[in-house]
Amino acid sequence: MQEKDIIIIGAGLTGLTTAHYLNKSGANFHVLEKMDRPGGVIHSATENGFNYEEGPNTGVLGTLEVVELFEELKDSCELEVAKDEVNTRYILKEGKWEKLPSGIMGGIKTPLFTWKDKFRILGEPFRSRGKNPHETLADLVKRRMGQSFLDYAIDPFILGVYSGDPEYLVPKYALPKLYNLEQDYGSFIGGAIKKGFQKKDEELKKVTRKVFSAKGGLSSLTNALHQSAKKENFSFGVENIKIQQKDGQYLVEGQQNRQTVAFLCKQVITTTGAFALEEMLPFISATDISKITNLYYAKVIEVVLGFNEWKGRKLDGFGGLIPFKENRDVLGYLFLSSFLENKAPKDGALLTIFIGGVRKAYLTELPDEKIKVIVEKETLDLMDLPEFKPDMFKIIRYTNAIPQYGVDSGERFETVEYLQKQYPGLFIGGNLRGGIGMADRVKQGKELAGEALK
Ligand SMILES: Cc1cc2nc3c(=O)[nH]c(=O)nc-3n(C[C@H](O)[C@H](O)[C@H](O)COP(=O)(O)OP(=O)(O)OC[C@H]3O[C@@H](n4cnc5c(N)ncnc54)[C@H](O)[C@@H]3O)c2cc1C
């Protein structure tokens, strides 16, 4: 049995960030990971001139922690932000791609929203605050902005971020910044304007909210973290991990190459999905753990298409999202090669397509041949392709892709707090709380390291 001060379970972006900061502080720690590589759902690959992602494709520089992390790792991993000139996002309406408007004129002219809602939006700053903290996103948007804003702005945005359903997500937990705009300023528009005028210090100016990746793919980031946290501090391929209390400490046991590995530690930090916790933490009561493990995850299929020569519509944007109302079998397209460098051969294209999500989970049960038929039909139609002959075609399936922060989230967050108090030295992290995006994961990873070092 080895003795360590801190054990981290999971070497995804959260666990890797925690490990990076613990290592910087000279802590005595070790990371146990089920898979045989670091990165968790982040996995980039290169094949025949295409550099693609099997998990998340891009993040948003939305927290200071992610900006600082890239600065710290700049010798081993290069931040890549989306090309400035590519800033259009498309939304499908009645089978036609429309630009998502950004300015006032665009907002007036766009066919995405009804005239009634365009006029209605003028009254948004004067509408009273919502009083129900558990109001769904759909109800909040309908109340403040109108049905067409829900259908053709928020719904596709939610598909892009959560693969989710606005009728299920609760803004207090799923989109706290939006929720707080209404609670703090009484209005989305008024709040956004006031916030825009607030003076930002130099640090906050770095949080540009630009779309990011890393040169060579997002695995460059997770590999750099693995390296900086020192490879000898990691064990991969460790399965059936169980944590038990022992003499005021924690005994962490697992199986690696059919042998038992065991660690005695003062603190243990879990960064796995909620679904892994029941088996891992047998000393927690079934009632308590179920308040965490009942978290619902969207199922998603990601299809990567590579073309050596692109003959379809001009890929002059980030991509296109497809509102649920349009009743299509794909959630949207990301034109990765149009805003990041070296993703496809010159004159070629790399596209990522998402299928399934909360409202079309049944599509994720279809076999590969059927998925291929869907992708061919939709792509020929939506991308104006004369023929469907991709040079690369990959199907990646995620059963527990994106956690859905619904009405039960408050109870989940409280249970985590309660358990951490009840069992000193236990930290329950991961995307079951603290946000689902990569920038949130980095923020939490750093915070977990800080809490453990306290
Ligand atoms: C398909 C997809 C697309 C996404 N797109 C975006 C996007 O565009 N932008 C964005 O910002 N975010 C996106 N995300 C979300 C983002 O990628 C994740 O929130 C983030 O990478 C999760 O990091 P993590 O370390 O918390 O979890 P994970 O990456 O899931 O890492 C958890 C680790 O724990 C390990 N583990 C699990 N159970 C055990 C166990 N019992 N024992 C040991 N180890 C275990 C896993 O193997 C894994 O390595 C996407 C996610 C998915 C799945």
CSV table of C-alpha atoms in Angstrom, one decimal, residues 33-395:
chain,number,residue,atom,x,y,z
A,33,GLU,CA,-7.7,6.9,-14.2
A,34,LYS,CA,-9.8,4.1,-15.6
A,35,MET,CA,-8.8,4.7,-19.3
A,36,ASP,CA,-5.4,4.1,-20.7
A,37,ARG,CA,-4.8,7.8,-21.5
A,38,PRO,CA,-5.3,11.3,-20.0
A,39,GLY,CA,-8.0,13.7,-21.3
A,40,GLY,CA,-11.3,12.0,-20.5
A,41,VAL,CA,-13.8,13.0,-23.2
A,42,ILE,CA,-11.2,15.2,-24.8
A,43,HIS,CA,-9.5,13.2,-27.6
A,44,SER,CA,-8.0,14.7,-30.7
A,45,ALA,CA,-6.7,12.6,-33.6
A,46,THR,CA,-5.0,13.1,-37.0
A,47,GLU,CA,-5.6,11.0,-40.1
A,48,ASN,CA,-4.8,11.6,-43.8
A,49,GLY,CA,-4.5,15.3,-43.4
A,50,PHE,CA,-7.5,15.8,-41.1
A,51,ASN,CA,-7.0,16.9,-37.5
A,52,TYR,CA,-10.3,16.2,-35.7
A,53,GLU,CA,-11.8,15.9,-32.3
A,54,GLU,CA,-13.7,12.9,-30.9
A,55,GLY,CA,-15.2,14.9,-28.0
A,56,PRO,CA,-15.5,18.6,-27.5
A,57,ASN,CA,-14.4,20.6,-30.5
A,58,THR,CA,-13.9,24.1,-29.1
A,59,GLY,CA,-14.4,26.0,-25.8
A,60,VAL,CA,-15.0,29.6,-24.8
A,61,LEU,CA,-12.4,31.7,-23.0
A,62,GLY,CA,-15.1,32.5,-20.4
A,63,THR,CA,-13.1,32.2,-17.2
A,64,LEU,CA,-9.9,33.8,-16.1
A,65,GLU,CA,-8.7,30.4,-15.0
A,66,VAL,CA,-8.7,29.0,-18.5
A,67,VAL,CA,-6.9,32.0,-19.9
A,68,GLU,CA,-4.2,31.7,-17.1
A,69,LEU,CA,-3.8,28.0,-17.7
A,70,PHE,CA,-3.0,28.5,-21.3
A,71,GLU,CA,-0.5,31.2,-20.3
A,72,GLU,CA,1.2,28.9,-17.8
A,73,LEU,CA,1.4,26.1,-20.4
A,74,LYS,CA,2.5,28.2,-23.3
A,75,ASP,CA,5.8,26.4,-23.7
A,76,SER,CA,4.1,23.0,-24.3
A,77,CYS,CA,0.7,23.9,-25.7
A,78,GLU,CA,-0.3,26.8,-28.0
A,79,LEU,CA,-3.7,28.4,-27.5
A,80,GLU,CA,-5.6,28.8,-30.8
A,81,VAL,CA,-8.5,31.2,-31.0
A,82,ALA,CA,-11.0,31.2,-33.9
A,83,LYS,CA,-10.1,33.4,-36.8
A,84,ASP,CA,-11.4,36.9,-36.2
A,85,GLU,CA,-13.0,37.2,-39.6
A,86,VAL,CA,-15.2,34.2,-39.1
A,87,ASN,CA,-18.0,35.2,-36.8
A,88,THR,CA,-21.2,34.1,-38.4
A,89,ARG,CA,-23.5,31.6,-36.8
A,90,TYR,CA,-26.3,30.1,-38.9
A,91,ILE,CA,-29.7,29.0,-37.7
A,92,LEU,CA,-32.0,26.9,-39.9
A,93,LYS,CA,-35.5,28.2,-40.4
A,94,GLU,CA,-37.9,26.6,-42.8
A,95,GLY,CA,-35.1,24.7,-44.4
A,96,LYS,CA,-33.0,27.8,-45.1
A,97,TRP,CA,-29.9,28.9,-43.2
A,98,GLU,CA,-30.3,32.4,-41.7
A,99,LYS,CA,-27.6,34.4,-40.0
A,100,LEU,CA,-28.0,34.8,-36.2
A,101,PRO,CA,-28.2,38.6,-35.9
A,102,SER,CA,-25.7,40.4,-33.6
A,103,GLY,CA,-26.5,44.2,-33.9
A,104,ILE,CA,-29.8,46.1,-33.6
A,105,MET,CA,-30.2,46.4,-37.4
A,106,GLY,CA,-29.6,42.7,-37.9
A,107,GLY,CA,-32.2,42.0,-35.2
A,108,ILE,CA,-34.8,44.1,-36.9
A,109,LYS,CA,-34.2,42.6,-40.4
A,110,THR,CA,-33.8,39.0,-39.4
A,111,PRO,CA,-36.6,36.6,-40.5
A,112,LEU,CA,-35.8,34.4,-37.5
A,113,PHE,CA,-38.1,36.2,-35.1
A,114,THR,CA,-41.7,37.4,-35.6
A,115,TRP,CA,-42.6,41.1,-35.8
A,116,LYS,CA,-44.7,40.7,-32.8
A,117,ASP,CA,-41.7,39.5,-30.7
A,118,LYS,CA,-39.4,42.1,-32.3
A,119,PHE,CA,-41.8,44.8,-30.9
A,120,ARG,CA,-42.3,42.9,-27.7
A,121,ILE,CA,-38.5,42.9,-27.0
A,122,LEU,CA,-38.7,46.7,-26.7
A,123,GLY,CA,-40.6,46.1,-23.5
A,124,GLU,CA,-38.2,43.6,-22.1
A,125,PRO,CA,-36.4,46.0,-19.8
A,126,PHE,CA,-39.8,47.0,-18.2
A,127,ARG,CA,-41.0,43.5,-17.5
A,128,SER,CA,-40.9,42.4,-13.8
A,129,ARG,CA,-38.4,39.9,-12.4
A,130,GLY,CA,-39.3,36.3,-12.2
A,131,LYS,CA,-40.1,35.0,-8.8
A,132,ASN,CA,-39.8,31.3,-9.3
A,133,PRO,CA,-36.1,30.2,-8.9
A,134,HIS,CA,-37.0,26.9,-10.5
A,135,GLU,CA,-38.7,28.4,-13.6
A,136,THR,CA,-37.5,26.5,-16.7
A,137,LEU,CA,-35.5,28.2,-19.4
A,138,ALA,CA,-38.4,27.9,-21.9
A,139,ASP,CA,-40.7,29.7,-19.5
A,140,LEU,CA,-38.2,32.4,-18.7
A,141,VAL,CA,-37.5,33.2,-22.3
A,142,LYS,CA,-41.2,33.1,-23.3
A,143,ARG,CA,-42.0,35.5,-20.5
A,144,ARG,CA,-39.3,38.0,-21.2
A,145,MET,CA,-38.8,37.8,-25.0
A,146,GLY,CA,-41.4,35.7,-26.7
A,147,GLN,CA,-41.9,32.3,-28.4
A,148,SER,CA,-39.9,33.0,-31.6
A,149,PHE,CA,-36.8,34.0,-29.5
A,150,LEU,CA,-37.1,30.7,-27.7
A,151,ASP,CA,-37.5,28.7,-30.9
A,152,TYR,CA,-34.9,30.4,-33.1
A,153,ALA,CA,-32.3,31.8,-30.7
A,154,ILE,CA,-32.3,30.0,-27.3
A,155,ASP,CA,-33.4,26.6,-28.4
A,156,PRO,CA,-30.6,26.2,-31.0
A,157,PHE,CA,-28.1,27.7,-28.5
A,158,ILE,CA,-29.1,25.2,-25.9
A,159,LEU,CA,-28.8,22.4,-28.5
A,160,GLY,CA,-25.2,23.6,-29.2
A,161,VAL,CA,-24.2,23.8,-25.6
A,162,TYR,CA,-26.2,21.2,-23.7
A,163,SER,CA,-27.8,19.1,-26.5
A,164,GLY,CA,-30.6,19.8,-24.2
A,165,ASP,CA,-34.2,20.9,-23.8
A,166,PRO,CA,-35.2,24.4,-22.6
A,167,GLU,CA,-38.3,22.9,-21.1
A,168,TYR,CA,-36.0,20.8,-18.8
A,169,LEU,CA,-33.1,23.1,-18.0
A,170,VAL,CA,-33.4,25.5,-15.1
A,171,PRO,CA,-31.5,28.8,-15.7
A,172,LYS,CA,-30.6,29.3,-12.0
A,173,TYR,CA,-28.3,26.2,-12.4
A,174,ALA,CA,-27.8,25.7,-16.1
A,175,LEU,CA,-27.2,29.4,-17.1
A,176,PRO,CA,-26.5,31.2,-13.9
A,177,LYS,CA,-25.1,34.3,-15.7
A,178,LEU,CA,-28.4,34.8,-17.6
A,179,TYR,CA,-30.5,34.1,-14.5
A,180,ASN,CA,-28.5,36.7,-12.5
A,181,LEU,CA,-28.9,39.3,-15.2
A,182,GLU,CA,-32.6,39.2,-14.6
A,183,GLN,CA,-32.3,38.9,-10.8
A,184,ASP,CA,-29.6,41.6,-10.4
A,185,TYR,CA,-30.6,44.1,-13.1
A,186,GLY,CA,-34.3,43.3,-13.7
A,187,SER,CA,-33.6,42.8,-17.4
A,188,PHE,CA,-31.4,40.9,-19.9
A,189,ILE,CA,-31.0,43.9,-22.2
A,190,GLY,CA,-30.6,46.5,-19.4
A,191,GLY,CA,-28.3,44.2,-17.5
A,192,ALA,CA,-26.1,43.4,-20.5
A,193,ILE,CA,-25.8,47.2,-21.3
A,194,LYS,CA,-24.9,48.1,-17.7
A,195,LYS,CA,-22.4,45.3,-17.5
A,196,GLY,CA,-20.9,46.5,-20.8
A,197,PHE,CA,-20.2,49.9,-19.3
A,198,GLN,CA,-18.7,48.5,-16.1
A,199,LYS,CA,-15.0,49.1,-15.8
A,200,LYS,CA,-13.0,45.9,-16.2
A,201,ASP,CA,-9.6,45.4,-14.6
A,202,GLU,CA,-6.7,44.1,-16.7
A,203,GLU,CA,-7.3,40.6,-15.6
A,204,LEU,CA,-11.0,40.5,-16.6
A,205,LYS,CA,-10.2,42.0,-20.0
A,206,LYS,CA,-8.4,38.8,-20.8
A,207,VAL,CA,-11.7,36.9,-20.5
A,208,THR,CA,-12.6,37.7,-24.1
A,209,ARG,CA,-15.2,34.9,-24.5
A,210,LYS,CA,-13.4,34.0,-27.8
A,211,VAL,CA,-13.8,30.5,-29.2
A,212,PHE,CA,-10.7,28.5,-28.4
A,213,SER,CA,-8.9,25.3,-29.2
A,214,ALA,CA,-5.2,24.3,-29.0
A,215,LYS,CA,-2.8,24.0,-31.9
A,216,GLY,CA,-3.0,20.4,-33.0
A,217,GLY,CA,-6.2,19.8,-31.2
A,218,LEU,CA,-7.5,19.9,-27.6
A,219,SER,CA,-5.5,16.9,-26.6
A,220,SER,CA,-2.4,19.2,-26.8
A,221,LEU,CA,-3.9,20.9,-23.8
A,222,THR,CA,-4.6,17.7,-21.8
A,223,ASN,CA,-1.2,16.2,-22.8
A,224,ALA,CA,0.5,19.4,-21.7
A,225,LEU,CA,-1.3,19.2,-18.3
A,226,HIS,CA,-0.4,15.5,-18.0
A,227,GLN,CA,3.3,16.4,-18.6
A,228,SER,CA,3.3,19.4,-16.3
A,229,ALA,CA,1.7,17.4,-13.4
A,230,LYS,CA,4.5,14.8,-13.9
A,231,LYS,CA,3.7,11.5,-15.6
A,232,GLU,CA,4.9,9.5,-12.6
A,233,ASN,CA,2.0,10.9,-10.6
A,234,PHE,CA,-0.5,9.1,-12.7
A,235,SER,CA,-1.8,5.5,-12.9
A,236,PHE,CA,-3.9,4.5,-15.9
A,237,GLY,CA,-6.1,1.5,-16.6
A,238,VAL,CA,-7.2,1.4,-12.9
A,239,GLU,CA,-10.7,-0.1,-12.7
A,240,ASN,CA,-13.3,-0.9,-10.0
A,241,ILE,CA,-12.1,1.8,-7.7
A,242,LYS,CA,-13.6,1.8,-4.2
A,243,ILE,CA,-13.0,4.3,-1.5
A,244,GLN,CA,-13.3,3.4,2.2
A,245,GLN,CA,-12.8,5.2,5.4
A,246,LYS,CA,-9.9,3.9,7.5
A,247,ASP,CA,-8.6,5.3,10.8
A,248,GLY,CA,-9.6,8.9,9.9
A,249,GLN,CA,-8.1,8.6,6.4
A,250,TYR,CA,-9.3,7.1,3.1
A,251,LEU,CA,-8.3,3.8,1.6
A,252,VAL,CA,-8.5,3.8,-2.2
A,253,GLU,CA,-8.3,0.5,-3.9
A,254,GLY,CA,-8.6,-0.5,-7.5
A,255,GLN,CA,-7.6,-3.1,-10.1
A,256,GLN,CA,-4.8,-2.5,-12.6
A,257,ASN,CA,-3.6,-5.3,-14.9
A,258,ARG,CA,-5.6,-7.8,-12.7
A,259,GLN,CA,-3.6,-6.7,-9.6
A,260,THR,CA,-4.9,-4.7,-6.7
A,261,VAL,CA,-3.5,-1.2,-6.2
A,262,ALA,CA,-4.1,0.5,-2.9
A,263,PHE,CA,-3.4,4.0,-1.5
A,264,LEU,CA,-3.9,5.4,1.9
A,265,CYS,CA,-4.5,9.1,1.8
A,266,LYS,CA,-5.7,12.0,3.8
A,267,GLN,CA,-7.9,13.5,1.0
A,268,VAL,CA,-9.6,12.2,-2.0
A,269,ILE,CA,-11.0,14.2,-4.9
A,270,THR,CA,-13.4,12.6,-7.3
A,271,THR,CA,-13.7,14.2,-10.8
A,272,THR,CA,-15.7,11.5,-12.6
A,273,GLY,CA,-19.3,11.8,-13.8
A,274,ALA,CA,-22.1,11.4,-11.3
A,275,PHE,CA,-22.9,7.9,-12.6
A,276,ALA,CA,-19.5,6.5,-11.3
A,277,LEU,CA,-20.0,7.6,-7.7
A,278,GLU,CA,-22.4,5.0,-6.2
A,279,GLU,CA,-19.9,2.2,-6.7
A,280,MET,CA,-16.9,4.3,-5.8
A,281,LEU,CA,-18.2,5.7,-2.5
A,282,PRO,CA,-20.0,2.7,-0.8
A,283,PHE,CA,-19.8,4.3,2.7
A,284,ILE,CA,-22.3,7.0,1.6
A,285,SER,CA,-26.0,6.2,2.2
A,286,ALA,CA,-28.1,5.1,-0.8
A,287,THR,CA,-30.5,8.1,-0.1
A,288,ASP,CA,-27.7,10.7,-0.2
A,289,ILE,CA,-25.8,9.3,-3.1
A,290,SER,CA,-29.0,9.0,-5.2
A,291,LYS,CA,-29.4,12.8,-4.9
A,292,ILE,CA,-26.2,13.1,-6.9
A,293,THR,CA,-26.4,10.1,-9.2
A,294,ASN,CA,-29.9,10.9,-10.4
A,295,LEU,CA,-28.3,13.5,-12.7
A,296,TYR,CA,-29.5,13.0,-16.2
A,297,TYR,CA,-26.9,13.0,-19.0
A,298,ALA,CA,-27.7,13.6,-22.7
A,299,LYS,CA,-26.7,10.9,-25.2
A,300,VAL,CA,-25.0,12.2,-28.2
A,301,ILE,CA,-23.5,10.9,-31.4
A,302,GLU,CA,-20.7,12.9,-33.0
A,303,VAL,CA,-20.0,12.4,-36.7
A,304,VAL,CA,-16.8,13.7,-38.2
A,305,LEU,CA,-16.8,14.3,-42.0
A,306,GLY,CA,-13.6,15.0,-43.9
A,307,PHE,CA,-13.5,16.1,-47.5
A,308,ASN,CA,-10.2,16.5,-49.5
A,309,GLU,CA,-12.0,18.8,-51.8
A,310,TRP,CA,-15.1,20.7,-50.6
A,311,LYS,CA,-17.8,21.2,-53.3
A,312,GLY,CA,-20.7,22.2,-51.1
A,313,ARG,CA,-22.0,25.5,-49.8
A,314,LYS,CA,-19.5,28.2,-48.7
A,315,LEU,CA,-18.4,27.4,-45.1
A,316,ASP,CA,-18.2,31.0,-44.0
A,317,GLY,CA,-19.0,30.7,-40.4
A,318,PHE,CA,-18.7,28.7,-37.2
A,319,GLY,CA,-21.4,26.4,-38.3
A,320,GLY,CA,-25.2,26.0,-38.2
A,321,LEU,CA,-27.6,25.0,-35.5
A,322,ILE,CA,-31.0,23.4,-36.2
A,323,PRO,CA,-33.9,24.3,-33.9
A,324,PHE,CA,-36.0,21.4,-32.6
A,325,LYS,CA,-39.0,23.0,-34.4
A,326,GLU,CA,-37.4,22.3,-37.8
A,327,ASN,CA,-37.8,18.6,-37.1
A,328,ARG,CA,-34.5,17.4,-38.6
A,329,ASP,CA,-32.4,14.4,-37.6
A,330,VAL,CA,-29.2,16.3,-36.9
A,331,LEU,CA,-28.7,19.0,-34.2
A,332,GLY,CA,-26.2,21.0,-36.1
A,333,TYR,CA,-22.9,21.3,-38.1
A,334,LEU,CA,-19.6,22.8,-36.9
A,335,PHE,CA,-17.4,24.1,-39.8
A,336,LEU,CA,-14.2,23.4,-37.9
A,337,SER,CA,-11.8,23.9,-40.8
A,338,SER,CA,-13.3,27.3,-41.5
A,339,PHE,CA,-12.2,28.9,-38.3
A,340,LEU,CA,-9.2,26.8,-37.1
A,341,GLU,CA,-5.9,26.2,-38.9
A,342,ASN,CA,-4.7,23.0,-40.4
A,343,LYS,CA,-7.9,20.9,-39.7
A,344,ALA,CA,-8.2,19.7,-43.3
A,345,PRO,CA,-6.1,19.6,-46.5
A,346,LYS,CA,-6.1,22.9,-48.5
A,347,ASP,CA,-9.4,23.2,-50.5
A,348,GLY,CA,-10.8,20.5,-48.2
A,349,ALA,CA,-13.2,20.7,-45.2
A,350,LEU,CA,-13.7,19.2,-41.8
A,351,LEU,CA,-17.2,19.2,-40.4
A,352,THR,CA,-18.5,17.9,-37.1
A,353,ILE,CA,-22.2,16.9,-36.8
A,354,PHE,CA,-24.2,16.2,-33.7
A,355,ILE,CA,-27.1,13.8,-33.5
A,356,GLY,CA,-29.4,12.9,-30.6
A,357,GLY,CA,-29.4,15.0,-27.4
A,358,VAL,CA,-32.2,15.0,-24.9
A,359,ARG,CA,-35.2,15.2,-27.2
A,360,LYS,CA,-33.9,12.9,-29.9
A,361,ALA,CA,-32.1,10.4,-27.7
A,362,TYR,CA,-33.7,7.5,-29.6
A,363,LEU,CA,-31.6,8.3,-32.7
A,364,THR,CA,-28.4,7.4,-30.6
A,365,GLU,CA,-29.7,3.8,-30.5
A,366,LEU,CA,-29.5,3.4,-34.3
A,367,PRO,CA,-26.8,1.3,-35.8
A,368,ASP,CA,-23.9,2.9,-37.7
A,369,GLU,CA,-25.5,2.1,-41.1
A,370,LYS,CA,-28.7,4.0,-40.2
A,371,ILE,CA,-26.6,7.0,-38.8
A,372,LYS,CA,-24.7,7.1,-42.1
A,373,VAL,CA,-28.0,7.2,-44.1
A,374,ILE,CA,-29.2,10.2,-41.9
A,375,VAL,CA,-25.9,12.0,-42.3
A,376,GLU,CA,-25.9,11.5,-46.0
A,377,LYS,CA,-29.5,12.7,-46.5
A,378,GLU,CA,-29.2,15.7,-44.2
A,379,THR,CA,-25.8,16.8,-45.5
A,380,LEU,CA,-26.7,16.5,-49.2
A,381,ASP,CA,-29.7,18.7,-48.5
A,382,LEU,CA,-28.3,21.2,-45.9
A,383,MET,CA,-24.8,21.6,-47.3
A,384,ASP,CA,-25.7,21.8,-51.0
A,385,LEU,CA,-23.4,19.0,-51.8
A,386,PRO,CA,-23.7,17.5,-55.4
A,387,GLU,CA,-22.7,14.1,-54.1
A,388,PHE,CA,-21.9,12.5,-50.7
A,389,LYS,CA,-18.4,11.1,-50.9
A,390,PRO,CA,-16.5,12.0,-47.7
A,391,ASP,CA,-12.8,11.0,-47.6
A,392,MET,CA,-13.2,10.5,-43.8
A,393,PHE,CA,-16.2,9.4,-41.9
A,394,LYS,CA,-16.2,8.7,-38.2
A,395,ILE,CA,-19.0,7.9,-35.7
